[in-house]
Short mmCIF file of C-alpha atoms and ligand atoms in Angstrom, two decimals:
data_model
loop_
_atom_site.label_atom_id
_atom_site.label_comp_id
_atom_site.label_asym_id
_atom_site.label_seq_id
_atom_site.Cartn_x
_atom_site.Cartn_y
_atom_site.Cartn_z
CA MET A 8 -0.01 -0.02 0.01
CA GLU A 9 1.39 3.42 -0.78
CA LYS A 10 1.80 5.87 1.88
CA ASN A 11 -0.97 8.40 1.71
CA MET A 12 0.24 11.88 2.99
CA ASP A 13 -3.35 13.15 3.68
CA ILE A 14 -3.63 12.98 7.40
CA GLU A 15 -7.35 13.36 7.24
CA LEU A 16 -7.52 9.91 5.79
CA SER A 17 -6.10 8.51 9.03
CA SER A 18 -9.39 7.24 10.29
CA MET A 19 -11.49 4.42 11.64
CA PHE A 20 -14.48 3.26 9.60
CA VAL A 21 -17.22 1.96 11.96
CA ILE A 22 -20.09 0.16 10.18
CA PHE A 23 -23.39 -0.47 11.95
CA GLY A 24 -24.94 -3.33 10.12
CA GLY A 25 -21.79 -5.25 9.67
CA THR A 26 -23.56 -8.51 8.65
CA GLY A 27 -25.86 -6.91 6.10
CA ASP A 28 -25.75 -7.27 2.39
CA LEU A 29 -24.70 -3.76 1.81
CA THR A 30 -21.62 -4.14 3.95
CA LYS A 31 -20.60 -7.54 2.47
CA ARG A 32 -21.22 -6.71 -1.21
CA LYS A 33 -20.44 -3.02 -1.41
CA LEU A 34 -18.69 -1.45 1.52
CA ILE A 35 -15.95 -3.93 2.42
CA PRO A 36 -15.06 -4.60 -1.34
CA ALA A 37 -14.99 -0.87 -1.78
CA VAL A 38 -12.67 -0.23 1.04
CA PHE A 39 -10.43 -3.05 -0.33
CA SER A 40 -10.39 -1.36 -3.68
CA LEU A 41 -9.46 1.91 -2.15
CA MET A 42 -6.55 0.23 -0.41
CA HIS A 43 -5.60 -1.47 -3.60
CA GLU A 44 -5.40 1.98 -5.30
CA GLY A 45 -3.23 3.35 -2.47
CA LYS A 46 -5.97 5.76 -1.46
CA LEU A 47 -5.99 4.81 2.23
CA SER A 48 -3.67 5.87 4.94
CA GLU A 49 -1.46 3.31 6.86
CA ASN A 50 -3.50 4.62 9.76
CA PHE A 51 -6.76 2.97 8.90
CA THR A 52 -8.91 0.42 10.52
CA ILE A 53 -12.53 -0.90 10.11
CA VAL A 54 -14.81 -2.02 12.91
CA CYS A 55 -18.01 -3.83 11.94
CA ILE A 56 -20.81 -4.06 14.31
CA GLY A 57 -23.59 -6.62 14.17
CA ARG A 58 -26.14 -8.41 16.30
CA ARG A 59 -25.00 -11.90 15.27
CA GLU A 60 -22.46 -13.62 17.45
CA LYS A 61 -19.21 -14.28 15.72
CA THR A 62 -15.48 -13.70 16.27
CA SER A 63 -13.43 -11.30 14.16
CA GLU A 64 -11.71 -14.33 12.74
CA GLN A 65 -14.96 -15.89 11.51
CA TYR A 66 -16.03 -12.46 10.08
CA ARG A 67 -12.68 -11.97 8.20
CA GLU A 68 -13.07 -15.40 6.69
CA GLU A 69 -16.61 -14.52 5.39
CA MET A 70 -15.25 -11.19 4.00
CA HIS A 71 -12.59 -13.02 2.12
CA GLU A 72 -15.35 -14.65 -0.16
CA TYR A 73 -17.26 -11.33 -0.62
CA VAL A 74 -14.20 -9.33 -1.48
CA LYS A 75 -13.13 -12.11 -3.95
CA GLU A 76 -16.49 -11.82 -5.53
CA PHE A 77 -17.35 -8.15 -5.55
CA SER A 78 -14.08 -6.18 -5.51
CA ARG A 79 -13.01 -4.91 -8.92
CA PHE A 80 -9.40 -5.89 -8.19
CA PRO A 81 -8.20 -9.42 -7.86
CA LEU A 82 -7.06 -10.55 -4.40
CA ASN A 83 -3.42 -10.54 -3.90
CA ASN A 84 -2.12 -12.16 -0.78
CA LYS A 85 0.21 -9.48 0.49
CA LEU A 86 -2.49 -6.76 0.15
CA TRP A 87 -5.08 -9.00 1.59
CA ASP A 88 -3.07 -9.73 4.66
CA ASN A 89 -2.50 -6.06 5.26
CA PHE A 90 -6.27 -5.33 4.73
CA ILE A 91 -7.88 -8.10 6.74
CA LYS A 92 -5.85 -7.61 9.87
CA ARG A 93 -7.51 -4.25 10.15
CA ILE A 94 -10.99 -5.49 10.23
CA PHE A 95 -12.56 -6.23 13.54
CA TYR A 96 -16.08 -7.50 14.29
CA LYS A 97 -17.96 -6.35 17.47
CA ASN A 98 -21.21 -8.06 18.36
CA PHE A 99 -23.78 -6.11 20.36
CA ASP A 100 -27.31 -5.15 20.19
CA PHE A 101 -26.99 -1.58 18.83
CA THR A 102 -30.80 -1.01 18.92
CA SER A 103 -30.94 -0.75 22.71
CA ASN A 104 -27.77 -1.61 24.58
CA ASN A 105 -26.29 1.46 26.14
CA GLN A 106 -23.53 -0.52 27.89
CA GLY A 107 -22.72 -1.94 24.46
CA TYR A 108 -21.94 1.63 23.24
CA LYS A 109 -19.73 2.23 26.22
CA ASP A 110 -17.77 -0.99 25.55
CA LEU A 111 -17.58 -0.07 21.84
CA ASP A 112 -16.18 3.32 22.69
CA LEU A 113 -13.56 1.75 24.82
CA PHE A 114 -12.71 -0.54 22.02
CA LEU A 115 -12.57 2.19 19.45
CA GLY A 116 -10.28 4.06 21.77
CA GLU A 117 -7.87 1.20 21.94
CA MET A 118 -7.95 0.84 18.12
CA ASP A 119 -7.47 4.63 17.79
CA ASN A 120 -4.21 4.33 19.83
CA GLU A 121 -2.95 1.17 17.95
CA TYR A 122 -3.66 2.54 14.53
CA SER A 123 -3.05 6.19 15.18
CA THR A 124 -6.33 7.13 13.74
CA ARG A 125 -6.30 10.54 15.60
CA GLY A 126 -9.86 10.21 16.87
CA ASN A 127 -11.19 10.42 13.29
CA ARG A 128 -14.28 8.27 12.97
CA LEU A 129 -16.52 7.65 10.06
CA TYR A 130 -19.79 5.95 11.34
CA TYR A 131 -21.77 4.27 8.65
CA LEU A 132 -25.30 3.36 9.34
CA ALA A 133 -25.98 0.55 6.99
CA VAL A 134 -29.07 -0.52 9.08
CA ALA A 135 -32.83 -0.21 8.62
CA PRO A 136 -33.97 3.37 8.76
CA GLU A 137 -35.92 2.93 12.00
CA PHE A 138 -32.51 2.54 13.81
CA PHE A 139 -30.88 5.74 12.44
CA GLU A 140 -31.95 8.05 15.18
CA GLY A 141 -31.43 5.54 18.04
CA ILE A 142 -27.87 4.90 17.03
CA ILE A 143 -27.04 8.64 16.60
CA ARG A 144 -28.60 9.31 19.99
CA ASN A 145 -26.54 6.63 21.60
CA LEU A 146 -23.37 7.84 19.94
CA LYS A 147 -24.08 11.34 21.26
CA ASN A 148 -24.98 10.21 24.71
CA ASN A 149 -21.76 8.26 24.92
CA ASN A 150 -19.63 11.20 23.61
CA MET A 151 -18.73 9.24 20.59
CA VAL A 152 -19.47 12.18 18.10
CA CYS A 153 -18.71 15.91 18.29
CA LYS A 154 -15.52 15.17 20.28
CA SER A 155 -12.87 17.74 20.88
CA ILE A 156 -10.28 15.46 19.18
CA GLY A 157 -10.33 14.59 15.43
CA TRP A 158 -13.52 14.41 13.39
CA GLN A 159 -16.51 12.23 13.65
CA ARG A 160 -18.95 11.93 10.74
CA VAL A 161 -21.98 9.91 10.20
CA MET A 162 -23.08 8.42 6.88
CA ILE A 163 -26.72 7.61 6.58
CA GLU A 164 -28.08 5.24 3.95
CA LYS A 165 -31.44 5.83 2.22
CA PRO A 166 -34.25 6.05 2.71
CA PHE A 167 -34.06 9.14 4.89
CA GLY A 168 -37.66 9.11 6.12
CA SER A 169 -40.60 7.50 4.47
CA ASN A 170 -42.49 10.64 3.53
CA LEU A 171 -42.08 14.38 4.00
CA LYS A 172 -43.41 14.26 7.58
CA THR A 173 -41.17 11.42 8.78
CA ALA A 174 -38.13 12.84 6.99
CA ARG A 175 -38.74 16.17 8.69
CA ILE A 176 -39.09 14.51 12.18
CA LEU A 177 -35.97 12.46 11.56
CA ASN A 178 -33.99 15.46 10.48
CA LYS A 179 -35.19 17.60 13.27
CA ASN A 180 -34.21 14.92 15.83
CA ILE A 181 -30.88 14.10 14.53
CA SER A 182 -29.89 17.69 13.89
CA LYS A 183 -30.34 18.34 17.63
CA LEU A 184 -27.69 15.68 18.14
CA ILE A 185 -25.06 16.42 15.48
CA PRO A 186 -24.50 19.31 13.19
CA GLU A 187 -25.45 19.27 9.48
CA GLU A 188 -21.86 19.29 8.35
CA ASP A 189 -21.15 15.95 10.11
CA ILE A 190 -24.18 14.27 8.47
CA PHE A 191 -23.52 12.57 5.10
CA ARG A 192 -26.72 11.40 3.57
CA ILE A 193 -26.02 8.95 0.84
CA ASP A 194 -27.41 8.76 -2.60
CA HIS A 195 -25.04 6.42 -4.25
CA TYR A 196 -25.85 7.69 -7.74
CA LEU A 197 -23.94 10.81 -6.90
CA GLY A 198 -20.83 8.66 -6.53
CA LYS A 199 -21.17 7.20 -10.12
CA GLU A 200 -18.41 8.18 -12.56
CA MET A 201 -20.79 9.49 -15.26
CA ILE A 202 -22.96 11.43 -12.87
CA GLN A 203 -19.78 13.37 -11.85
CA ASN A 204 -18.95 13.68 -15.53
CA ILE A 205 -22.10 15.73 -16.06
CA LEU A 206 -20.34 18.62 -14.38
CA ALA A 207 -17.35 18.40 -16.71
CA ILE A 208 -19.45 17.91 -19.85
CA ARG A 209 -21.77 20.84 -19.07
CA PHE A 210 -19.38 23.25 -17.57
CA GLY A 211 -16.13 22.35 -19.28
CA ASN A 212 -17.27 22.80 -22.92
CA SER A 213 -18.23 26.01 -24.61
CA LEU A 214 -20.37 23.95 -26.91
CA PHE A 215 -23.24 22.90 -24.61
CA GLU A 216 -23.94 25.68 -22.10
CA PRO A 217 -25.22 28.23 -24.54
CA LEU A 218 -27.68 25.74 -25.87
CA TRP A 219 -28.70 24.47 -22.47
CA ASN A 220 -32.06 26.11 -22.17
CA SER A 221 -35.66 26.19 -23.46
CA ASN A 222 -34.65 27.96 -26.62
CA TYR A 223 -32.73 24.89 -27.84
CA ILE A 224 -33.78 21.87 -25.84
CA ASP A 225 -36.91 20.20 -26.93
CA ASN A 226 -37.23 17.70 -24.06
CA ILE A 227 -35.10 15.83 -21.46
CA GLN A 228 -35.44 12.00 -20.91
CA ILE A 229 -34.17 10.12 -17.92
CA THR A 230 -34.40 6.39 -18.05
CA SER A 231 -33.35 3.91 -15.47
CA ASN A 232 -34.20 0.32 -16.39
CA GLU A 233 -33.14 -2.73 -14.32
CA LEU A 234 -33.30 -6.43 -15.05
CA ILE A 235 -33.39 -7.43 -11.41
CA GLY A 236 -36.66 -7.61 -9.37
CA VAL A 237 -36.97 -6.82 -5.73
CA GLU A 238 -34.62 -9.81 -4.79
CA ASN A 239 -34.87 -10.46 -1.04
CA ARG A 240 -36.05 -6.96 -0.21
CA GLY A 241 -39.76 -7.53 -0.50
CA ALA A 242 -40.63 -6.20 3.00
CA TYR A 243 -38.80 -2.99 2.41
CA TYR A 244 -40.00 -2.60 -1.18
CA GLU A 245 -43.74 -3.02 -0.22
CA ASN A 246 -43.50 0.24 1.56
CA ALA A 247 -41.10 2.00 -0.83
CA GLY A 248 -42.21 1.13 -4.33
CA ILE A 249 -40.40 2.67 -7.33
CA LEU A 250 -41.51 6.11 -6.11
CA LYS A 251 -39.41 6.08 -3.03
CA ASP A 252 -36.84 3.57 -4.04
CA MET A 253 -35.78 5.28 -7.24
CA LEU A 254 -37.61 8.50 -8.06
CA GLN A 255 -37.31 10.41 -4.77
CA ASN A 256 -33.59 9.93 -4.81
CA HIS A 257 -31.53 8.73 -7.66
CA LEU A 258 -33.65 9.97 -10.59
CA LEU A 259 -34.31 13.40 -9.10
CA GLN A 260 -30.65 13.66 -8.18
CA MET A 261 -29.70 13.01 -11.81
CA LEU A 262 -32.19 15.66 -12.85
CA THR A 263 -30.57 18.25 -10.56
CA MET A 264 -27.12 17.55 -12.10
CA ILE A 265 -28.61 18.06 -15.60
CA ALA A 266 -30.67 21.09 -14.81
CA MET A 267 -28.77 23.18 -12.18
CA GLU A 268 -27.27 26.56 -12.94
CA PRO A 269 -23.55 26.76 -13.03
CA PRO A 270 -22.41 26.95 -9.37
CA VAL A 271 -20.17 29.93 -8.41
CA ASP A 272 -17.45 27.42 -7.59
CA PHE A 273 -17.29 23.73 -6.86
CA ASP A 274 -17.55 24.12 -3.13
CA PRO A 275 -20.09 21.54 -1.78
CA GLU A 276 -22.44 24.29 -0.67
CA SER A 277 -22.36 26.11 -3.87
CA ILE A 278 -23.25 22.98 -5.82
CA ARG A 279 -25.96 21.96 -3.46
CA ASP A 280 -27.39 25.55 -3.44
CA GLU A 281 -28.01 25.16 -7.18
CA LYS A 282 -29.41 21.61 -6.99
CA VAL A 283 -31.87 22.62 -4.50
CA LYS A 284 -33.21 25.41 -6.74
CA VAL A 285 -34.04 22.74 -9.33
CA LEU A 286 -35.92 20.72 -6.88
CA ARG A 287 -37.81 23.77 -5.69
CA SER A 288 -38.80 24.57 -9.24
CA LEU A 289 -40.23 21.08 -9.91
CA ARG A 290 -43.94 21.45 -10.76
CA PRO A 291 -45.93 19.46 -8.26
CA PHE A 292 -48.55 17.08 -9.60
CA THR A 293 -52.29 17.81 -9.39
CA THR A 294 -55.18 15.45 -9.66
CA ALA A 295 -55.59 16.34 -13.30
CA SER A 296 -51.83 15.98 -14.24
CA LEU A 297 -51.57 12.75 -12.32
CA LYS A 298 -54.02 11.04 -14.52
CA LYS A 299 -52.50 12.46 -17.78
CA ASP A 300 -48.76 12.54 -17.09
CA ILE A 301 -48.06 9.41 -14.96
CA VAL A 302 -48.06 5.79 -15.94
CA ARG A 303 -47.41 3.17 -13.23
CA GLY A 304 -46.86 -0.50 -13.40
CA GLN A 305 -46.00 -3.70 -11.56
CA TYR A 306 -44.28 -6.61 -13.19
CA GLY A 307 -45.91 -10.04 -13.59
CA SER A 308 -43.98 -13.25 -14.34
CA GLY A 309 -41.92 -13.45 -17.42
CA THR A 310 -38.56 -14.49 -18.87
CA ILE A 311 -35.29 -12.68 -18.45
CA ASN A 312 -32.09 -13.83 -20.15
CA GLU A 313 -33.98 -17.19 -20.87
CA VAL A 314 -34.70 -17.68 -17.22
CA LYS A 315 -38.31 -17.73 -15.97
CA VAL A 316 -38.94 -15.30 -13.18
CA VAL A 317 -41.94 -14.89 -10.90
CA GLY A 318 -44.13 -11.75 -10.75
CA TYR A 319 -43.84 -9.11 -8.08
CA ARG A 320 -46.76 -10.49 -6.11
CA GLN A 321 -45.11 -13.87 -5.90
CA GLU A 322 -41.82 -12.52 -4.47
CA GLU A 323 -40.85 -13.33 -0.91
CA ARG A 324 -42.48 -11.16 1.80
CA VAL A 325 -44.76 -9.37 -0.80
CA SER A 326 -48.54 -9.42 -0.46
CA ARG A 327 -50.36 -11.55 -2.96
CA GLU A 328 -52.65 -8.60 -3.60
CA SER A 329 -49.97 -5.90 -3.47
CA ASN A 330 -50.49 -2.62 -5.34
CA THR A 331 -46.91 -1.49 -5.09
CA ASP A 332 -45.45 0.05 -8.19
CA THR A 333 -42.25 -1.42 -9.72
CA PHE A 334 -42.45 0.92 -12.76
CA ILE A 335 -43.20 4.49 -13.28
CA ALA A 336 -43.07 6.88 -16.32
CA LEU A 337 -43.97 10.48 -15.92
CA LYS A 338 -43.76 13.91 -17.54
CA THR A 339 -42.91 16.87 -15.35
CA TYR A 340 -41.61 20.43 -15.83
CA ILE A 341 -38.95 22.60 -14.07
CA ASP A 342 -40.79 25.91 -13.80
CA ASN A 343 -37.83 28.21 -13.94
CA PHE A 344 -36.29 30.81 -16.30
CA ARG A 345 -33.95 28.35 -18.09
CA PHE A 346 -36.21 25.31 -18.53
CA GLY A 347 -39.71 26.61 -18.37
CA GLY A 348 -41.92 24.72 -20.89
CA VAL A 349 -39.33 21.91 -21.55
CA PRO A 350 -40.96 18.59 -20.77
CA ILE A 351 -38.88 16.29 -18.63
CA TYR A 352 -39.84 12.57 -19.14
CA ILE A 353 -38.68 10.17 -16.45
CA ARG A 354 -39.10 6.42 -16.34
CA ALA A 355 -37.75 3.64 -14.29
CA GLY A 356 -38.67 0.05 -13.75
CA LYS A 357 -37.60 -3.25 -12.40
CA ARG A 358 -37.57 -6.54 -14.41
CA MET A 359 -37.36 -4.60 -17.69
CA ASP A 360 -35.91 -5.99 -20.89
CA THR A 361 -32.46 -4.28 -20.39
CA LYS A 362 -30.25 -2.90 -17.74
CA SER A 363 -29.50 0.71 -18.60
CA THR A 364 -29.45 4.07 -17.16
CA GLU A 365 -29.27 6.94 -19.61
CA ILE A 366 -30.06 10.64 -19.84
CA VAL A 367 -30.98 12.01 -23.22
CA ILE A 368 -31.08 15.72 -24.16
CA GLN A 369 -33.13 16.18 -27.33
CA PHE A 370 -32.39 19.43 -29.06
CA LYS A 371 -35.12 21.30 -31.10
CA LYS A 372 -35.30 20.78 -34.83
CA LEU A 373 -33.89 23.53 -37.08
CA ALA A 374 -36.43 26.29 -37.69
CA GLY A 375 -35.65 26.38 -41.42
CA ILE A 376 -36.02 22.75 -42.11
CA ASN A 377 -38.92 23.01 -44.35
CA TYR A 378 -36.99 25.10 -46.86
CA TYR A 379 -34.80 22.16 -47.92
CA LYS A 380 -36.56 19.17 -49.16
CA GLU A 381 -33.48 17.14 -48.99
CA PHE A 382 -33.46 17.60 -45.24
CA ASP A 383 -36.73 15.78 -44.70
CA GLN A 384 -34.94 12.79 -43.10
CA ILE A 385 -33.14 15.08 -40.76
CA GLY A 386 -32.96 13.72 -37.13
CA SER A 387 -32.94 15.70 -33.79
CA ASN A 388 -29.64 16.40 -32.28
CA LEU A 389 -29.38 14.26 -29.21
CA LEU A 390 -26.78 14.31 -26.42
CA VAL A 391 -26.93 10.84 -24.89
CA LEU A 392 -25.25 10.34 -21.47
CA LYS A 393 -24.71 6.73 -20.85
CA ILE A 394 -24.47 6.37 -17.06
CA GLN A 395 -24.44 2.55 -16.87
CA PRO A 396 -23.74 -0.15 -17.45
CA GLU A 397 -21.61 1.22 -20.32
CA GLU A 398 -20.15 4.60 -19.45
CA GLY A 399 -19.71 7.32 -22.00
CA PHE A 400 -21.68 9.79 -24.05
CA TYR A 401 -22.45 10.54 -27.73
CA PHE A 402 -23.80 13.43 -29.66
CA GLN A 403 -26.08 12.65 -32.56
CA ILE A 404 -25.84 15.00 -35.50
CA ASN A 405 -26.84 14.99 -39.22
CA ALA A 406 -24.41 14.72 -42.01
CA LYS A 407 -24.45 13.97 -45.73
CA LYS A 408 -24.27 10.36 -46.64
CA PRO A 409 -21.38 9.78 -49.10
CA GLY A 410 -22.60 9.36 -52.69
CA ASN A 411 -23.94 11.15 -55.73
CA ASP A 412 -27.32 11.95 -54.07
CA PHE A 413 -27.78 14.46 -51.45
CA LYS A 414 -29.05 12.20 -48.61
CA ILE A 415 -28.84 13.05 -44.96
CA GLU A 416 -27.88 10.46 -42.21
CA LYS A 417 -27.65 10.56 -38.51
CA VAL A 418 -24.08 10.10 -37.24
CA GLU A 419 -22.88 9.73 -33.70
CA LEU A 420 -19.78 11.52 -32.19
CA ASP A 421 -19.23 8.75 -29.70
CA TYR A 422 -17.12 8.68 -26.67
CA CYS A 423 -17.06 5.21 -25.05
CA GLN A 424 -15.49 5.74 -21.63
CA SER A 425 -15.80 2.06 -20.82
CA CYS A 426 -13.80 1.07 -23.90
CA LYS A 427 -11.05 3.77 -23.18
CA TYR A 428 -10.74 2.79 -19.57
CA LEU A 429 -11.73 -0.78 -19.81
CA ASN A 430 -14.52 -0.52 -17.32
CA ASP A 431 -12.13 0.66 -14.71
CA SER A 432 -14.24 3.27 -13.06
CA PRO A 433 -14.38 3.36 -9.26
CA GLU A 434 -17.48 1.86 -7.72
CA ALA A 435 -19.86 4.54 -6.39
CA TYR A 436 -19.22 3.45 -2.86
CA GLU A 437 -15.49 3.86 -3.18
CA ARG A 438 -15.88 7.38 -4.13
CA LEU A 439 -18.50 8.22 -1.50
CA LEU A 440 -16.28 6.72 1.27
CA LEU A 441 -13.28 8.55 0.14
CA GLU A 442 -15.00 11.81 -0.28
CA ALA A 443 -16.64 11.53 3.25
CA MET A 444 -13.20 11.00 4.72
CA ARG A 445 -12.01 14.02 2.79
CA ASN A 446 -15.02 15.99 4.09
CA ASN A 447 -16.29 16.73 0.60
CA SER A 448 -20.08 16.76 1.11
CA SER A 449 -20.91 17.80 -2.44
CA LEU A 450 -21.56 14.09 -3.25
CA PHE A 451 -24.14 13.89 -0.41
CA THR A 452 -27.62 15.11 -0.14
CA ARG A 453 -28.20 18.16 1.96
CA TRP A 454 -31.49 18.21 4.05
CA ASP A 455 -33.25 20.96 1.97
CA GLU A 456 -32.73 18.84 -1.21
CA LEU A 457 -34.38 15.93 0.50
CA GLU A 458 -37.15 18.10 1.77
CA TYR A 459 -38.07 19.46 -1.75
CA SER A 460 -37.77 15.99 -3.26
CA TRP A 461 -40.14 14.60 -0.59
CA LYS A 462 -42.61 17.46 -1.35
CA PHE A 463 -42.50 16.54 -5.02
CA ILE A 464 -43.17 12.86 -4.17
CA GLU A 465 -45.91 13.81 -1.75
CA SER A 466 -47.73 15.47 -4.59
CA ILE A 467 -47.83 12.20 -6.41
CA GLU A 468 -48.61 10.06 -3.46
CA LYS A 469 -51.52 12.05 -2.32
CA GLY A 470 -53.24 11.54 -5.66
CA TYR A 471 -53.05 7.79 -5.30
CA GLU A 472 -54.30 7.47 -1.85
CA ASN A 473 -57.46 5.72 -2.80
CA ASP A 474 -56.33 4.24 -6.05
CA VAL A 475 -56.48 0.47 -6.69
CA SER A 476 -54.58 -0.68 -9.65
CA ASP A 477 -55.16 -3.63 -11.92
CA TYR A 478 -51.83 -5.28 -11.47
CA PRO A 479 -49.69 -6.78 -12.80
CA ASN A 480 -49.71 -4.81 -16.02
CA TYR A 481 -46.47 -5.67 -17.62
CA GLU A 482 -44.56 -8.88 -18.14
CA ALA A 483 -41.10 -9.23 -16.71
CA GLY A 484 -38.47 -8.86 -19.44
CA THR A 485 -40.41 -6.39 -21.47
CA PRO A 486 -40.12 -2.47 -21.84
CA GLY A 487 -42.89 -1.94 -19.25
CA PRO A 488 -46.62 -1.02 -19.64
CA THR A 489 -47.69 0.21 -23.12
CA GLY A 490 -49.21 3.39 -21.43
CA ALA A 491 -45.51 4.65 -20.97
CA VAL A 492 -45.09 4.76 -24.74
CA ASP A 493 -48.49 6.53 -25.12
CA LEU A 494 -47.49 9.05 -22.45
CA ILE A 495 -44.69 10.47 -24.71
CA GLU A 496 -46.10 9.63 -28.08
CA LYS A 497 -49.24 11.78 -27.48
CA ASP A 498 -46.88 14.71 -27.32
CA GLY A 499 -45.50 13.88 -30.72
CA ARG A 500 -42.22 12.66 -29.26
CA GLN A 501 -40.67 9.17 -28.60
CA TRP A 502 -38.54 7.55 -26.05
CA TRP A 503 -34.95 7.16 -27.24
CA ASN A 504 -33.88 3.71 -26.69
CA THR A 505 -30.30 4.34 -27.69
CA GLU A 506 -28.17 1.22 -27.61
CA LEU A 507 -25.33 2.00 -30.00
C1 LIG B 25 -31.01 1.29 -4.79
C2 LIG B 25 -32.39 0.66 -4.81
O1 LIG B 25 -30.91 2.36 -4.11
O2 LIG B 25 -30.54 1.40 -6.08
C3 LIG B 25 -32.38 -0.64 -5.54
O3 LIG B 25 -32.79 0.45 -3.45
C4 LIG B 25 -31.86 -0.49 -7.01
O4 LIG B 25 -33.80 -1.11 -5.60
C5 LIG B 25 -30.55 0.16 -6.87
O5 LIG B 25 -31.78 -1.74 -7.54
C6 LIG B 25 -29.98 0.53 -8.29
O6 LIG B 25 -28.64 0.88 -8.10
P1 LIG B 25 -27.67 0.69 -9.36
O7 LIG B 25 -26.35 1.31 -8.81
O8 LIG B 25 -27.60 -0.82 -9.55
O9 LIG B 25 -28.28 1.40 -10.52
#
C-alpha cells in the first residue's frame, strides 16, 4: 500500500450493520479497492458491528469470499493480509444496549491508539431506517461524536424518512444531536463516474452551455431500467415502491445535475445551493396532471435472459394482492427561467428488458428545415449520456451520406469511456467513502434537497391514496406497460432507446 500523506484519511471506519448485504457486497469490497489503489492511509482500520455472534476471525473469513466476488481488483495475498488484519467484528445489540456503546467506545479508543487514527471516525449506518436516530442518539450520549479530538462523521443510507413528515421529524431529531456538516446522507448515484462527469461535460465545454435552455432543448429524458426484481427486499419494497426507492432519490438527483445553474465554484455548498433550486422549481402534480402525465406499473411473471422469473406478487415477503409500483413513467416540468416549458420525461422500472441508465437531451429541430426538401430525413440532435452499464456519451448530428445523391444520415460522435478505460471506473461506494473522509459533502444530499424532493413525491402519493390498480400490468423482461409509450407519443415525441 502506498503511503498516503493526507492525514485526514487517518481514520476508523465503523459500520453499523456489519452482517448486512450492503456491507458485504459493497462497503468492504469498496474499502479493499481503495486500499488497492493506495488511497488509504496506513493509519486506517475498520470495525463492523452486528447483532449476530461471531468472532473477528470468522467475520474475516466471510469477508474473504465477498471481496473475492465483489471487488473490482483481484485478491493478492500481500495486500489481503494487510487489509484483513485491520478488520474487527464487534457483536452487540446496537438497537438498545447502552452498555454496548460504552464498550464499543472503549474498544474504538484502543484501536485509535494502536492505529493512530487521531480520533477520526466515520460511522456508517448500514441498518434499517428505524434505527438511524437511536444509533445517533446513543453515539451522542456516549460522547462518541462531536468530540474535541479529530472529526466524527455519520453516513446515513437511504431512505431518509418514508415521506415528507417522517423525513422532517428524523432530520429535526438528529440535527439536535449532531451538526449538519457531520451528516453525510447517501445517494449512491452521486458517486457514479458518469454522474460526476455531467459537471465536466456541461461546464467544461463552450459547446453545450449556450444551448442548455428552453430555446434549444426540446425535451429531456431520464431512463433507469433494471433487469433485477426486488430480490430479497420484498418487505422494504412493499413500503417504498419505485416512487421512493428510485424516483425520490436517484432519478431526481440525476435531474438536478442536468438542470442546475452553473455553481459559483465547486464548493459543496455552492453545488448543493444550485441543485436545491431545481428541486424547488419542480412542478408538483395535481389530480388532473396525475391522470394524464403518470403511468405506473407492476411486473408479472416472465422470462429474463432465458430464465423464468416470478411476478412481483409472488416475490418473498410481498402481499399476493400488492398494489406496489415497480415501474413509473412521468412527464414533469422545471418551472424556472432556463427550462420553463421543456418537458422532462422520467421512467424507471424493475424487471425490464435491459439494464440501462441513460439521460437524453433532445435538441429542437432547425427552424428552417422546411426550406430544404433534401433535409426531410433530418434527425434531432441528441446528447446521450450513458450512465451505466456502459459509461460514456455521444452526440447525434446530421451529415451527408457519401454518394452522388444528397441524402442526410444521422451520425454519432461517440465517446465510449468504458472502452477507453476498460470498465475501470471506481464503484460509487469507493468514491463516497473517500469523499466523506475528505469532508467533501458535495456528493451527499443536503437536508433541503431531501425536503423538496419529498414534497414532489408527496404531490404524487396524495393523488394515489385511494387508487386500486389492476396489477400486474407488464410482463417481466419487457419494456414496461404500453401506457408509458403513449405518455410520450401523445406529445409527438418518442423515448430514445439508444443502444449504440
Ligand atoms: C438502490 C435501490 O438504491 O438502487 C435498488 O434500493 C436499486 O432497488 C438500486 O436496484 C440501483 O442501483 P444501481 O447502482 O444498480 O443502478
